[in-house]
Coordinates of C-alpha atoms in Angstrom, one line a residue:
M1 CA 143.5 284.8 157.1
N2 CA 143.3 282.3 159.7
K3 CA 142.2 279.2 158.6
E4 CA 142.0 277.6 162.1
K5 CA 139.0 275.3 162.8
H6 CA 137.0 276.5 165.8
L7 CA 135.5 273.7 167.7
T8 CA 131.7 273.8 168.6
L9 CA 131.1 274.0 172.6
S10 CA 129.9 270.4 172.4
E11 CA 132.9 269.0 170.7
Y12 CA 135.2 270.9 173.1
V13 CA 133.8 269.6 176.2
K14 CA 133.7 266.1 174.9
I15 CA 137.2 266.0 173.9
E16 CA 138.3 267.8 177.0
R17 CA 136.3 265.6 179.2
K18 CA 137.7 262.4 177.4
K19 CA 141.4 263.8 177.5
A20 CA 140.7 264.2 181.5
N21 CA 139.5 260.5 181.6
L22 CA 136.2 261.5 183.1
T23 CA 132.7 260.0 182.7
Q24 CA 129.7 262.5 181.9
L25 CA 128.7 262.0 185.5
E26 CA 132.0 262.5 187.1
L27 CA 132.2 265.6 185.1
S28 CA 129.0 266.8 186.2
K29 CA 129.8 266.1 189.8
K30 CA 133.0 268.1 189.6
A31 CA 131.5 270.9 188.0
G32 CA 128.5 271.1 190.3
V33 CA 125.9 270.6 187.5
G34 CA 123.4 267.8 186.7
L35 CA 124.3 265.0 184.7
R36 CA 121.5 266.1 182.4
F37 CA 123.0 269.3 181.6
I38 CA 126.3 267.6 180.6
R39 CA 124.6 265.3 178.3
E40 CA 122.7 268.3 176.8
M41 CA 125.6 270.3 176.4
E42 CA 127.6 267.4 174.7
Q43 CA 124.6 266.8 172.3
G44 CA 124.8 270.5 171.3
K45 CA 121.6 271.9 173.0
E46 CA 121.1 275.2 171.6
T47 CA 119.9 276.9 174.8
L48 CA 122.1 276.6 177.9
R49 CA 122.7 278.7 181.2
M50 CA 125.9 280.4 180.7
D51 CA 126.8 280.5 184.3
K52 CA 126.4 276.4 184.1
V53 CA 128.4 276.3 181.1
N54 CA 131.2 278.4 182.7
Q55 CA 131.3 276.1 185.8
V56 CA 132.2 273.2 183.1
L57 CA 134.5 275.1 181.2
F58 CA 136.3 276.5 184.5
L59 CA 137.6 272.7 185.0
F60 CA 139.4 273.0 181.6
S61 CA 140.9 276.1 182.4
S62 CA 138.5 278.0 179.7
E63 CA 135.7 280.1 179.6
L64 CA 133.0 281.4 177.1
G65 CA 133.9 284.1 174.8
V66 CA 133.4 285.9 171.4
V67 CA 134.6 284.5 168.1
P68 CA 134.6 286.7 165.1
L69 CA 132.5 284.7 162.3
N70 CA 134.5 286.8 159.3
E71 CA 137.9 287.9 159.4
E72 CA 139.0 290.4 156.7

């Protein structure tokens, strides 16, 4: 069984943004989304537009995907 910890979307975006030395404002401009959207994403808002999420993730060479909850 794989014990690898999966990051939440908010954790991943915050970590990648900081690794890229970007402020939230800089990330929002590069991704073409609003600053409020970045803040909400990093705060773990439960309802976000998938297309906008992928715009942000694209900058980190990532995209939304499926992660199994249980591995047997």
